[in-house]
CSV table of C-alpha atoms in Angstrom, one decimal:
chain,number,residue,atom,x,y,z
A,1,MET,CA,0.0,0.0,0.0
A,2,MET,CA,1.3,3.4,-1.0
A,3,ILE,CA,0.8,7.1,-0.3
A,4,SER,CA,-0.2,9.2,-3.3
A,5,ALA,CA,2.0,12.0,-4.6
A,6,LYS,CA,-0.7,14.5,-3.6
A,7,HIS,CA,-0.8,13.1,0.0
A,8,LEU,CA,3.0,13.1,0.2
A,9,GLU,CA,3.0,16.8,-0.8
A,10,TRP,CA,0.4,17.6,1.8
A,11,LEU,CA,2.3,15.8,4.5
A,12,GLU,CA,5.5,17.6,3.6
A,13,GLY,CA,3.5,20.9,3.8
A,14,ARG,CA,2.7,19.9,7.4
A,15,ASN,CA,6.5,19.3,8.0
A,16,ILE,CA,6.0,15.6,8.3
A,17,ASN,CA,8.9,13.5,7.0
A,18,VAL,CA,7.6,11.3,4.2
A,19,GLU,CA,9.8,8.4,5.3
A,20,VAL,CA,8.2,8.6,8.8
A,21,ALA,CA,4.7,8.6,7.2
A,22,THR,CA,5.7,5.5,5.2
A,23,SER,CA,7.2,3.7,8.1
A,24,MET,CA,4.0,4.3,10.1
A,25,ALA,CA,2.1,2.5,7.3
A,26,LEU,CA,0.0,5.5,6.1
A,27,TYR,CA,-1.6,4.9,2.8
A,28,SER,CA,-4.0,6.4,0.2
A,29,ALA,CA,-7.4,4.9,-0.5
A,30,LYS,CA,-10.7,5.4,-2.3
A,31,ARG,CA,-14.3,4.5,-1.7
A,32,GLY,CA,-15.1,1.1,-3.2
A,33,THR,CA,-18.0,-1.3,-3.3
A,34,THR,CA,-16.9,-2.8,0.0
A,35,GLY,CA,-16.0,0.4,1.8
A,36,VAL,CA,-12.6,2.2,1.8
A,37,GLU,CA,-10.1,0.4,-0.4
A,38,PRO,CA,-6.3,1.0,-0.8
A,39,ASP,CA,-5.5,3.0,-3.9
A,40,GLU,CA,-2.2,4.7,-4.5
A,41,ASN,CA,-4.1,7.5,-6.3
A,42,GLY,CA,-7.0,7.7,-3.9
A,43,SER,CA,-8.1,11.0,-2.3
A,44,ILE,CA,-8.5,9.5,1.2
A,45,LEU,CA,-5.5,9.4,3.5
A,46,VAL,CA,-5.6,6.5,5.9
A,47,TYR,CA,-4.0,6.4,9.4
A,48,PRO,CA,-3.9,2.6,10.2
A,49,TYR,CA,-4.3,1.5,13.8
A,50,LEU,CA,-2.1,-1.5,14.2
A,51,GLU,CA,-2.1,-4.1,17.0
A,52,ASN,CA,1.0,-6.4,16.8
A,53,GLY,CA,1.4,-5.3,13.2
A,54,VAL,CA,-2.2,-6.0,12.2
A,55,GLU,CA,-4.6,-3.3,11.2
A,56,VAL,CA,-7.5,-3.4,13.8
A,57,ASN,CA,-8.9,0.1,13.1
A,58,ALA,CA,-8.3,3.0,10.7
A,59,LYS,CA,-9.0,6.7,10.6
A,60,TYR,CA,-9.8,8.2,7.2
A,61,ARG,CA,-9.2,11.8,6.2
A,62,ALA,CA,-11.0,12.9,3.0
A,63,PRO,CA,-10.8,16.3,1.2
A,64,GLY,CA,-12.7,19.0,3.1
A,65,LYS,CA,-11.1,17.8,6.4
A,66,ARG,CA,-13.7,15.1,6.8
A,67,PHE,CA,-12.8,12.3,9.2
A,68,TRP,CA,-14.3,8.9,10.1
A,69,GLN,CA,-13.2,5.6,11.3
A,70,LYS,CA,-13.4,2.0,10.1
A,71,GLN,CA,-16.8,0.5,11.0
A,72,GLY,CA,-16.4,-1.9,13.9
A,73,GLY,CA,-12.8,-1.0,14.4
A,74,LYS,CA,-11.2,-1.8,17.8
A,75,LYS,CA,-10.5,1.2,20.0
A,76,VAL,CA,-6.7,1.3,20.5
A,77,LEU,CA,-4.1,4.0,20.6
A,78,TRP,CA,-2.5,4.9,17.3
A,79,ASN,CA,1.1,3.5,17.3
A,80,ARG,CA,0.1,1.3,20.3
A,81,ASP,CA,2.8,-1.3,19.5
A,82,ILE,CA,5.4,1.1,20.8
A,83,LEU,CA,3.9,0.5,24.3
A,84,GLN,CA,5.8,-2.8,24.4
A,85,ASP,CA,9.2,-1.1,24.1
A,86,PRO,CA,11.4,-2.0,27.1
A,87,SER,CA,12.6,1.6,27.5
A,88,LEU,CA,9.1,2.7,28.4
A,89,LEU,CA,8.7,-0.1,30.9
A,90,ASP,CA,12.0,0.6,32.7
A,91,GLY,CA,11.5,4.3,32.7
A,92,SER,CA,14.3,5.2,30.3
A,93,HIS,CA,11.9,7.1,28.1
A,94,PRO,CA,8.5,8.7,28.9
A,95,LEU,CA,5.5,7.9,26.7
A,96,VAL,CA,4.0,10.9,24.9
A,97,ILE,CA,0.2,10.9,24.3
A,98,THR,CA,-1.1,13.4,21.7
A,99,GLU,CA,-4.6,14.4,20.7
A,100,GLY,CA,-4.2,13.5,17.0
A,101,GLU,CA,-2.1,11.4,14.6
A,102,MET,CA,-0.5,14.4,13.0
A,103,ASP,CA,0.9,15.6,16.3
A,104,ALA,CA,2.2,12.1,16.9
A,105,LEU,CA,3.8,12.1,13.4
A,106,ALA,CA,5.4,15.5,14.2
A,107,VAL,CA,7.0,14.0,17.4
A,108,ILE,CA,8.3,11.0,15.4
A,109,THR,CA,9.6,13.4,12.7
A,110,ALA,CA,11.4,15.3,15.4
A,111,GLY,CA,13.2,12.1,16.3
A,112,TYR,CA,11.2,10.8,19.3
A,113,PRO,CA,9.4,7.5,18.5
A,114,PHE,CA,7.8,6.8,21.9
A,115,VAL,CA,4.5,8.5,21.1
A,116,VAL,CA,0.9,7.5,20.6
A,117,SER,CA,-2.3,9.3,19.7
A,118,VAL,CA,-5.8,8.9,21.1
A,119,PRO,CA,-8.2,7.7,18.4
A,120,ASP,CA,-11.2,10.0,18.9
A,121,GLY,CA,-9.7,13.4,19.5
A,122,ALA,CA,-10.9,15.6,22.4
A,123,PRO,CA,-14.4,15.6,23.9
A,124,PRO,CA,-16.5,18.8,24.0
A,125,ALA,CA,-15.4,21.2,26.7
A,126,ARG,CA,-18.8,22.8,27.3
A,127,ASP,CA,-22.3,21.4,28.0
A,128,ALA,CA,-25.5,22.2,26.1
A,129,GLN,CA,-25.9,25.4,28.1
A,130,GLY,CA,-22.4,26.6,27.1
A,131,GLN,CA,-20.9,26.0,30.6
A,132,LEU,CA,-17.4,24.5,30.9
A,133,ILE,CA,-17.7,20.9,32.0
A,134,THR,CA,-16.0,20.2,35.3
A,135,VAL,CA,-13.7,17.2,35.3
A,136,PRO,CA,-13.2,15.5,38.8
A,137,ASP,CA,-9.7,14.7,39.9
A,138,ASN,CA,-10.8,11.2,40.9
A,139,THR,CA,-12.5,8.3,39.0
A,140,TYR,CA,-15.5,7.8,41.3
A,141,ASP,CA,-18.0,8.8,38.5
A,142,ILE,CA,-16.5,6.5,35.9
A,143,ASP,CA,-18.3,3.3,35.1
A,144,PRO,CA,-15.8,1.0,33.3
A,145,ASP,CA,-18.7,-0.7,31.4
A,146,ASP,CA,-19.9,2.6,30.0
A,147,ASP,CA,-16.6,4.4,29.3
A,148,ASP,CA,-16.6,4.0,25.5
A,149,LYS,CA,-14.9,7.3,24.8
A,150,TYR,CA,-11.8,6.1,26.6
A,151,ALA,CA,-12.1,2.4,25.8
A,152,TYR,CA,-8.6,2.5,24.3
A,153,ILE,CA,-7.2,2.9,27.8
A,154,LEU,CA,-8.9,-0.2,29.1
A,155,ASN,CA,-8.1,-2.2,26.0
A,156,ASP,CA,-4.3,-1.6,26.4
A,157,TRP,CA,-4.3,-1.2,30.2
A,158,GLU,CA,-1.9,-4.2,30.8
A,159,LEU,CA,0.7,-2.3,28.9
A,160,LEU,CA,-0.2,1.2,30.0
A,161,SER,CA,-0.2,0.3,33.6
A,162,ARG,CA,3.5,-0.7,33.5
A,163,ILE,CA,4.8,2.5,31.9
A,164,LYS,CA,6.7,4.7,34.4
A,165,THR,CA,6.2,8.2,33.0
A,166,ILE,CA,3.5,9.6,30.6
A,167,ILE,CA,3.6,13.0,29.0
A,168,ILE,CA,0.1,14.3,28.2
A,169,ALA,CA,0.4,16.5,25.1
A,170,THR,CA,-3.1,17.4,24.1
A,171,ASP,CA,-4.0,20.6,22.2
A,172,ASN,CA,-3.8,23.9,24.0
A,173,ASP,CA,-7.5,24.7,23.7
A,174,GLU,CA,-10.6,24.0,25.8
A,175,PRO,CA,-11.4,20.5,24.4
A,176,GLY,CA,-7.7,19.6,24.6
A,177,ILE,CA,-7.5,20.8,28.3
A,178,ARG,CA,-10.6,18.6,29.1
A,179,LEU,CA,-9.0,15.6,27.3
A,180,SER,CA,-5.8,16.1,29.3
A,181,LYS,CA,-7.8,16.0,32.6
A,182,GLU,CA,-9.7,13.0,31.6
A,183,LEU,CA,-6.5,11.1,30.6
A,184,VAL,CA,-4.7,12.1,33.8
A,185,ARG,CA,-7.3,10.8,36.1
A,186,ARG,CA,-7.5,7.5,34.3
A,187,LEU,CA,-3.7,7.0,33.9
A,188,ASP,CA,-2.7,8.1,37.5
A,189,ARG,CA,-1.7,11.7,38.1
A,190,VAL,CA,1.5,10.8,39.9
A,191,ARG,CA,3.2,9.5,36.8
A,192,CYS,CA,1.8,12.1,34.3
A,193,LYS,CA,3.6,15.2,33.1
A,194,PHE,CA,2.5,18.1,30.8
A,195,VAL,CA,4.1,20.4,28.2
A,196,THR,CA,3.6,24.1,27.7
A,197,TYR,CA,3.7,25.1,24.0
A,198,PRO,CA,5.6,28.2,23.1
A,199,GLY,CA,3.8,31.4,21.9
A,200,THR,CA,0.5,30.8,20.2
A,201,ALA,CA,1.2,27.2,19.2
A,202,LYS,CA,-1.6,24.8,20.3
A,203,ASP,CA,0.0,21.4,19.4
A,204,PHE,CA,3.3,19.7,18.4
A,205,ASN,CA,2.6,19.9,14.7
A,206,GLU,CA,2.5,23.7,15.0
A,207,VAL,CA,5.7,23.7,17.1
A,208,LEU,CA,7.5,21.6,14.5
A,209,GLY,CA,6.5,23.9,11.7
A,210,ALA,CA,7.3,27.1,13.5
A,211,GLU,CA,10.4,26.2,15.5
A,212,GLY,CA,11.7,22.9,14.2
A,213,PRO,CA,12.5,19.5,15.6
A,214,LYS,CA,14.7,20.7,18.5
A,215,ALA,CA,11.8,22.7,19.9
A,216,VAL,CA,9.7,19.6,20.0
A,217,MET,CA,12.4,17.6,21.7
A,218,ASP,CA,13.0,20.4,24.2
A,219,LEU,CA,9.3,20.4,25.2
A,220,ILE,CA,9.5,16.6,25.8
A,221,THR,CA,12.6,16.8,28.0
A,222,SER,CA,11.3,19.8,30.0
A,223,ALA,CA,7.8,18.4,30.7
A,224,LYS,CA,6.7,19.1,34.2
A,225,PRO,CA,4.8,16.8,36.6
A,226,PHE,CA,1.1,17.5,37.1
A,227,PRO,CA,0.4,19.0,40.5
A,228,VAL,CA,-0.5,16.3,43.1
A,229,SER,CA,-2.7,17.1,46.0
A,230,GLY,CA,-0.6,17.0,49.2
A,231,VAL,CA,2.7,18.6,47.8
A,232,TYR,CA,2.8,22.3,48.2
A,233,SER,CA,5.1,25.3,48.5
A,234,TYR,CA,4.4,27.4,51.6
A,235,SER,CA,2.3,30.0,49.7
A,236,ASP,CA,0.2,27.2,48.1
A,237,LEU,CA,-0.5,25.3,51.3
A,238,PRO,CA,-4.3,25.0,51.7
A,239,ASP,CA,-6.3,25.2,54.8
A,240,GLU,CA,-7.2,21.9,56.3
A,241,ALA,CA,-10.6,20.8,55.2
A,242,PRO,CA,-12.9,19.1,57.7
A,243,ILE,CA,-13.0,15.3,57.6
A,244,ALA,CA,-15.9,14.3,55.3
A,245,THR,CA,-17.4,11.4,57.3
A,246,VAL,CA,-20.3,9.1,56.2
A,247,THR,CA,-22.7,6.9,58.0
A,248,THR,CA,-22.0,3.2,58.6
A,249,GLY,CA,-25.5,2.2,57.9
A,250,TRP,CA,-26.1,1.4,61.6
A,251,ARG,CA,-27.4,4.6,63.1
A,252,GLY,CA,-26.4,3.6,66.7
A,253,LEU,CA,-22.9,2.7,65.7
A,254,ASP,CA,-22.5,6.1,64.0
A,255,GLN,CA,-22.1,7.6,67.5
A,256,HIS,CA,-18.8,5.9,67.7
A,257,LEU,CA,-17.6,5.3,64.1
A,258,MET,CA,-17.9,7.4,61.0
A,259,PRO,CA,-15.9,6.2,58.0
A,260,TYR,CA,-14.0,8.7,55.8
A,261,THR,CA,-11.2,8.8,53.2
A,262,PRO,CA,-8.3,8.6,53.3
A,263,ALA,CA,-8.1,6.3,56.3
A,264,PHE,CA,-6.4,3.2,57.6
A,265,MET,CA,-8.7,0.9,59.6
A,266,VAL,CA,-7.8,-2.3,61.4
A,267,VAL,CA,-10.4,-4.9,62.5
A,268,THR,CA,-9.6,-7.7,64.8
A,269,GLY,CA,-11.4,-10.3,67.0
A,270,LEU,CA,-11.3,-14.0,67.8
A,271,PRO,CA,-11.8,-16.5,65.0
A,272,GLY,CA,-15.5,-17.3,64.4
A,273,HIS,CA,-16.8,-14.1,66.1
A,274,GLY,CA,-17.9,-12.4,62.9
A,275,LYS,CA,-15.2,-9.9,62.1
A,276,SER,CA,-15.0,-10.7,58.4
A,277,THR,CA,-18.8,-10.9,58.1
A,278,TRP,CA,-19.2,-7.5,59.8
A,279,THR,CA,-16.5,-5.9,57.7
A,280,VAL,CA,-18.0,-7.1,54.4
A,281,GLN,CA,-21.4,-5.8,55.6
A,282,LEU,CA,-19.9,-2.5,56.5
A,283,VAL,CA,-18.5,-1.9,53.0
A,284,THR,CA,-21.6,-3.2,51.4
A,285,GLN,CA,-23.6,-0.6,53.3
A,286,LEU,CA,-21.1,2.1,52.2
A,287,ALA,CA,-21.7,1.1,48.6
A,288,MET,CA,-25.5,1.1,49.1
A,289,TRP,CA,-25.8,4.4,51.1
A,290,HIS,CA,-23.0,6.4,49.5
A,291,GLY,CA,-22.2,4.8,46.1
A,292,TRP,CA,-18.6,3.9,47.2
A,293,ASN,CA,-17.0,1.4,44.9
A,294,VAL,CA,-15.5,-1.5,46.9
A,295,GLY,CA,-12.5,-3.7,46.4
A,296,ILE,CA,-12.2,-7.0,48.4
A,297,ALA,CA,-8.8,-8.7,48.6
A,298,SER,CA,-9.6,-12.2,49.9
A,299,PHE,CA,-6.7,-14.5,50.8
A,300,GLU,CA,-8.6,-17.1,52.9
A,301,MET,CA,-12.3,-17.3,52.1
A,302,ARG,CA,-13.6,-18.2,48.6
A,303,ILE,CA,-15.1,-15.2,46.9
A,304,LYS,CA,-17.8,-17.2,45.1
A,305,PRO,CA,-20.2,-17.8,46.7
A,306,TYR,CA,-19.2,-17.0,50.3
A,307,VAL,CA,-18.1,-13.3,50.1
A,308,THR,CA,-20.6,-12.5,47.3
A,309,ASN,CA,-23.4,-14.2,49.3
A,310,GLN,CA,-22.6,-11.9,52.3
A,311,ILE,CA,-22.8,-8.9,50.0
A,312,THR,CA,-26.2,-9.9,48.5
A,313,ASN,CA,-27.6,-10.9,51.9
A,314,THR,CA,-26.9,-7.4,53.1
A,315,PHE,CA,-28.2,-5.8,49.9
A,316,ILE,CA,-31.5,-7.7,49.8
A,317,ARG,CA,-32.1,-7.3,53.5
A,318,LYS,CA,-31.4,-3.6,53.7
A,319,ARG,CA,-31.9,-2.3,50.2
A,320,MET,CA,-35.1,-0.3,50.7
A,321,VAL,CA,-33.5,1.9,53.3
A,322,ALA,CA,-30.5,2.8,51.2
A,323,ALA,CA,-30.0,6.3,50.0
A,324,THR,CA,-28.9,5.8,46.5
A,325,PRO,CA,-30.6,4.5,43.3
A,326,ASP,CA,-28.4,1.4,43.6
A,327,ALA,CA,-30.8,0.1,46.3
A,328,ARG,CA,-33.3,-1.0,43.7
A,329,LEU,CA,-31.0,-2.8,41.4
A,330,PRO,CA,-31.0,-6.6,41.0
A,331,PRO,CA,-28.3,-8.0,43.4
A,332,GLU,CA,-26.2,-9.2,40.5
A,333,VAL,CA,-26.2,-5.8,38.9
A,334,PHE,CA,-25.3,-4.1,42.2
A,335,LEU,CA,-22.4,-6.6,42.6
A,336,GLN,CA,-21.1,-5.9,39.1
A,337,ARG,CA,-21.4,-2.1,39.4
A,338,ARG,CA,-19.9,-1.6,42.9
A,339,PHE,CA,-17.5,-4.4,43.6
A,340,CYS,CA,-14.2,-5.7,42.3
A,341,PHE,CA,-12.2,-8.6,43.8
A,342,ILE,CA,-8.5,-9.2,44.2
A,343,ALA,CA,-7.4,-12.8,44.7
A,344,PRO,CA,-4.2,-14.9,44.0
A,345,ASP,CA,-4.2,-16.8,40.8
A,346,PRO,CA,-3.2,-20.4,41.7
A,347,GLU,CA,-1.7,-20.9,38.3
A,348,GLU,CA,0.5,-17.8,38.6
A,349,ASP,CA,4.0,-18.5,39.7
A,350,VAL,CA,4.6,-15.3,41.7
A,351,ASP,CA,4.7,-14.2,45.3
A,352,HIS,CA,1.4,-12.7,46.3
A,353,ASP,CA,3.1,-10.3,48.7
A,354,LEU,CA,2.2,-6.7,49.7
A,355,ASP,CA,3.8,-5.2,46.6
A,356,TRP,CA,1.7,-7.5,44.4
A,357,LEU,CA,-1.4,-6.5,46.3
A,358,LEU,CA,-0.7,-2.8,46.1
A,359,ASP,CA,-0.2,-3.0,42.4
A,360,ARG,CA,-3.6,-4.8,42.0
A,361,MET,CA,-5.2,-2.2,44.3
A,362,ALA,CA,-3.9,0.6,42.2
A,363,THR,CA,-5.4,-1.0,39.1
A,364,ALA,CA,-8.7,-1.3,41.0
A,365,VAL,CA,-8.6,2.4,41.9
A,366,ILE,CA,-7.9,3.5,38.3
A,367,ARG,CA,-10.0,0.9,36.5
A,368,TYR,CA,-13.0,0.6,38.8
A,369,GLY,CA,-12.9,3.7,40.9
A,370,MET,CA,-12.3,1.8,44.1
A,371,ARG,CA,-13.0,3.9,47.2
A,372,VAL,CA,-12.6,1.4,50.0
A,373,CYS,CA,-10.7,-1.9,50.1
A,374,ILE,CA,-10.7,-4.8,52.5
A,375,ILE,CA,-7.6,-6.9,53.0
A,376,ASP,CA,-8.7,-10.2,54.7
A,377,PRO,CA,-6.9,-11.7,56.5
A,378,TRP,CA,-3.5,-10.1,56.9
A,379,ASN,CA,-1.7,-13.2,57.9
A,380,GLU,CA,-2.5,-15.0,54.6
A,381,ILE,CA,-0.5,-12.6,52.4
A,382,ASP,CA,2.9,-13.8,51.4
A,383,HIS,CA,5.0,-11.7,53.8
A,384,LYS,CA,8.6,-11.0,52.6
A,385,ARG,CA,10.9,-9.6,55.2
A,386,THR,CA,14.2,-8.2,54.1
A,387,ARG,CA,17.4,-9.6,55.5
A,388,ASP,CA,17.8,-8.9,59.2
A,389,GLU,CA,14.4,-7.3,59.4
A,390,THR,CA,12.4,-8.1,62.5
A,391,GLY,CA,8.6,-8.9,62.4
A,392,THR,CA,7.9,-5.6,64.1
A,393,GLU,CA,10.0,-3.7,61.6
A,394,TYR,CA,8.3,-5.5,58.7
A,395,VAL,CA,4.8,-4.7,60.0
A,396,GLY,CA,5.8,-1.0,60.5
A,397,ARG,CA,7.1,-0.8,56.9
A,398,SER,CA,4.0,-2.5,55.5
A,399,ILE,CA,1.6,-0.3,57.3
A,400,ARG,CA,3.5,2.8,56.1
A,401,LYS,CA,3.1,1.5,52.5
A,402,LEU,CA,-0.7,1.0,53.0
A,403,LYS,CA,-1.2,4.4,54.5
A,404,VAL,CA,0.8,6.1,51.7
A,405,PHE,CA,-1.4,4.2,49.3
A,406,ALA,CA,-4.6,5.4,51.1
A,407,LYS,CA,-3.5,9.0,51.0
A,408,ARG,CA,-2.3,8.8,47.4
A,409,TYR,CA,-5.5,7.5,46.1
A,410,ASP,CA,-7.9,8.9,48.7
A,411,VAL,CA,-9.3,5.5,49.7
A,412,MET,CA,-10.1,3.8,53.0
A,413,ILE,CA,-8.1,0.6,53.6
A,414,ILE,CA,-9.5,-1.9,56.1
A,415,VAL,CA,-7.2,-4.7,57.2
A,416,VAL,CA,-8.7,-7.7,59.0
A,417,ALA,CA,-6.1,-9.3,61.3
A,418,HIS,CA,-6.2,-12.1,63.8
A,419,PRO,CA,-5.0,-11.6,67.4
A,420,ASP,CA,-2.2,-13.7,68.6
A,421,LYS,CA,-2.6,-16.9,70.7
A,422,SER,CA,-2.5,-14.9,74.0
A,423,ALA,CA,-6.0,-13.5,73.3
A,424,ARG,CA,-7.6,-16.9,73.5
A,425,GLY,CA,-9.9,-17.3,76.5
A,426,ARG,CA,-10.3,-13.5,77.0
A,427,ASP,CA,-13.5,-11.6,76.7
A,428,PRO,CA,-13.9,-9.6,73.5
A,429,ASP,CA,-13.8,-6.3,75.3
A,430,GLN,CA,-10.3,-7.2,76.6
A,431,ILE,CA,-8.9,-7.7,73.1
A,432,GLY,CA,-7.5,-4.8,71.1
A,433,LEU,CA,-5.1,-3.9,68.2
A,434,GLY,CA,-2.1,-4.4,70.5
A,435,ASP,CA,-3.0,-8.1,70.5
A,436,ILE,CA,-2.5,-8.6,66.8
A,437,SER,CA,0.5,-10.8,66.0
A,438,ASP,CA,4.0,-9.3,65.4
A,439,SER,CA,3.7,-5.7,66.3
A,440,ALA,CA,2.3,-2.8,68.4
A,441,HIS,CA,2.3,-0.8,65.2
A,442,TRP,CA,-1.3,-1.9,64.5
A,443,SER,CA,-2.4,0.1,67.5
A,444,ASN,CA,0.0,3.0,67.0
A,445,LYS,CA,-0.5,3.6,63.3
A,446,ALA,CA,-4.2,2.8,62.8
A,447,ASP,CA,-6.6,5.7,62.2
A,448,ILE,CA,-9.5,3.5,63.3
A,449,GLY,CA,-9.4,0.4,65.4
A,450,VAL,CA,-12.3,-2.1,65.9
A,451,THR,CA,-12.7,-5.3,67.8
A,452,VAL,CA,-15.6,-7.6,66.9
A,453,GLY,CA,-16.6,-10.2,69.5
A,454,ARG,CA,-19.6,-12.5,70.2
A,455,ILE,CA,-20.9,-11.9,73.8
A,456,GLY,CA,-21.7,-15.1,75.8
A,457,ASP,CA,-21.7,-18.6,74.3
A,458,GLU,CA,-20.8,-18.1,70.7
A,459,ALA,CA,-22.6,-21.2,69.7
A,460,ILE,CA,-26.0,-19.8,70.7
A,461,SER,CA,-25.6,-16.1,71.3
A,462,THR,CA,-26.5,-13.6,68.6
A,463,SER,CA,-25.3,-10.5,70.6
A,464,THR,CA,-22.1,-9.1,69.1
A,465,GLY,CA,-20.0,-6.3,70.6
A,466,ILE,CA,-18.5,-3.7,68.2
A,467,TYR,CA,-15.7,-2.2,70.3
A,468,ILE,CA,-14.2,1.0,69.0
A,469,THR,CA,-10.7,1.0,70.4
A,470,LYS,CA,-9.0,3.6,68.3
A,471,ILE,CA,-10.2,6.9,66.7
A,472,ARG,CA,-7.5,9.2,65.6
A,473,TYR,CA,-9.7,12.2,64.8
A,474,GLN,CA,-12.1,12.4,67.7
A,475,PRO,CA,-14.9,13.5,67.8
A,476,ASP,CA,-15.3,14.1,64.1
A,477,ALA,CA,-14.8,10.5,63.1
A,478,GLY,CA,-16.3,9.0,66.3
A,479,VAL,CA,-15.4,8.3,69.9
A,480,LEU,CA,-14.1,5.3,71.8
A,481,GLY,CA,-16.8,3.0,73.1
A,482,GLU,CA,-18.8,-0.1,72.3
A,483,PHE,CA,-22.1,-0.8,70.5
A,484,LEU,CA,-24.2,-3.9,70.5
A,485,LEU,CA,-25.4,-5.6,67.3
A,486,GLN,CA,-27.5,-8.7,66.9
A,487,TYR,CA,-26.5,-11.3,64.3
A,488,ASP,CA,-29.6,-12.5,62.5
A,489,ARG,CA,-28.8,-16.2,61.7
A,490,GLU,CA,-31.5,-16.4,59.1
A,491,SER,CA,-30.4,-13.5,56.9
A,492,ARG,CA,-26.8,-13.8,58.1
A,493,ILE,CA,-26.4,-10.1,58.7
A,494,PHE,CA,-25.9,-7.8,61.7
A,495,VAL,CA,-28.9,-5.7,62.8
A,496,GLU,CA,-29.3,-3.1,65.6
A,497,THR,CA,-32.0,-4.7,67.7
A,498,VAL,CA,-33.5,-8.1,68.3
A,499,SER,CA,-36.8,-6.9,66.9
A,500,GLU,CA,-35.2,-6.4,63.5
A,501,ALA,CA,-34.1,-10.0,63.3
A,502,ASN,CA,-36.3,-12.5,61.3
A,503,ILE,CA,-38.4,-9.8,59.7
């Protein structure tokens, strides 16, 4: 397939090296009986979208600046095969993302091959009333099943997630600025940089034409990190905002515990006393009442059907009192919309340690908008201590990683951890975070601490104490104390009074 002389002349007029255009498989085409067909004298310029060297989509440019794409084409980044280059994965080179193929060709012409283009350009910057559309910093409003405009990110996420640094180089206009914000929040702000075009230039193609290849390369090498909440100069330091707490779904318990983000919460209690069941019910109620997306990292209990059954038990039993429209969805739709699950693959020959877990949690935040994550139980993770590191030092280091993650992504992390053997035989109200194996860091570093314990004979009793043993930000997030819940054995959920059971 060849590029027509007319198209070559046009590309040269846009300062694109014709050898670059040929190497990127551009070709000329015409309309045929079966659609667009290659033709070396055709009036349509084709930008092929290749996946492992095979055309899976194409963008067509016809006279009059008319654009369209191949019917049924796969949504991928233009030049996406470059994502597999080792120098992107090890951080030697940043990946540049442009708004259009011509800007990507300009970057390659300037001598930098590590560039891709989005397939659909920029979205509208203003709504039907002419108001600028506000783009959130987080991903809470993104439904992965209905994110067609940015499907190319999800389709190549396995590669994109491994790239160390990404330069967002969209056009310097309102739609381009919105596209930049949409890309940054999906790709993780902490690894994204931006460029500032000189003068009145709005994109790389204009920079190449006005100032040459060196100016393009200088923009890439001088790209600056996007601002990240939490890193400030003194003059930019914001006032501390109040903690934005939410209800647990148990009104009485709200007197002692009000969840918020970011936060690091630890739940403990004797085996068989309901700490995992209570924790899953808590996050399910956060999803029902507040629309929080939930991640559950399960290392001990089978997710299907045991964890999912606990979620649906809570949902069906309590759904009519929930505050969000999710309350009236079928249980399976609610599960699909609000929950994602992290679990070791038994066929995967890797250590399922904390770094593995944090990597999967980051994916859950970016891909699914995870707001709260349960890690249950702590002792089942593959714990890898460094040489000469004590158990206490390891736990302290691990908790620091989890708290950094919580702040970085504005999520609540809940760790379910067993107490050590010395707690056996004691009453639940005598067990606290300091009894968890290996370290007192659990008590010192937790923002919220909870002990769950059955009162009386655990074989027949349904009374369960929820003991709030640690609240860092009192009284905004609660106060120390205890609250009694009843375990309804029929519905297998916790309720506030005996009269609520068996309804």
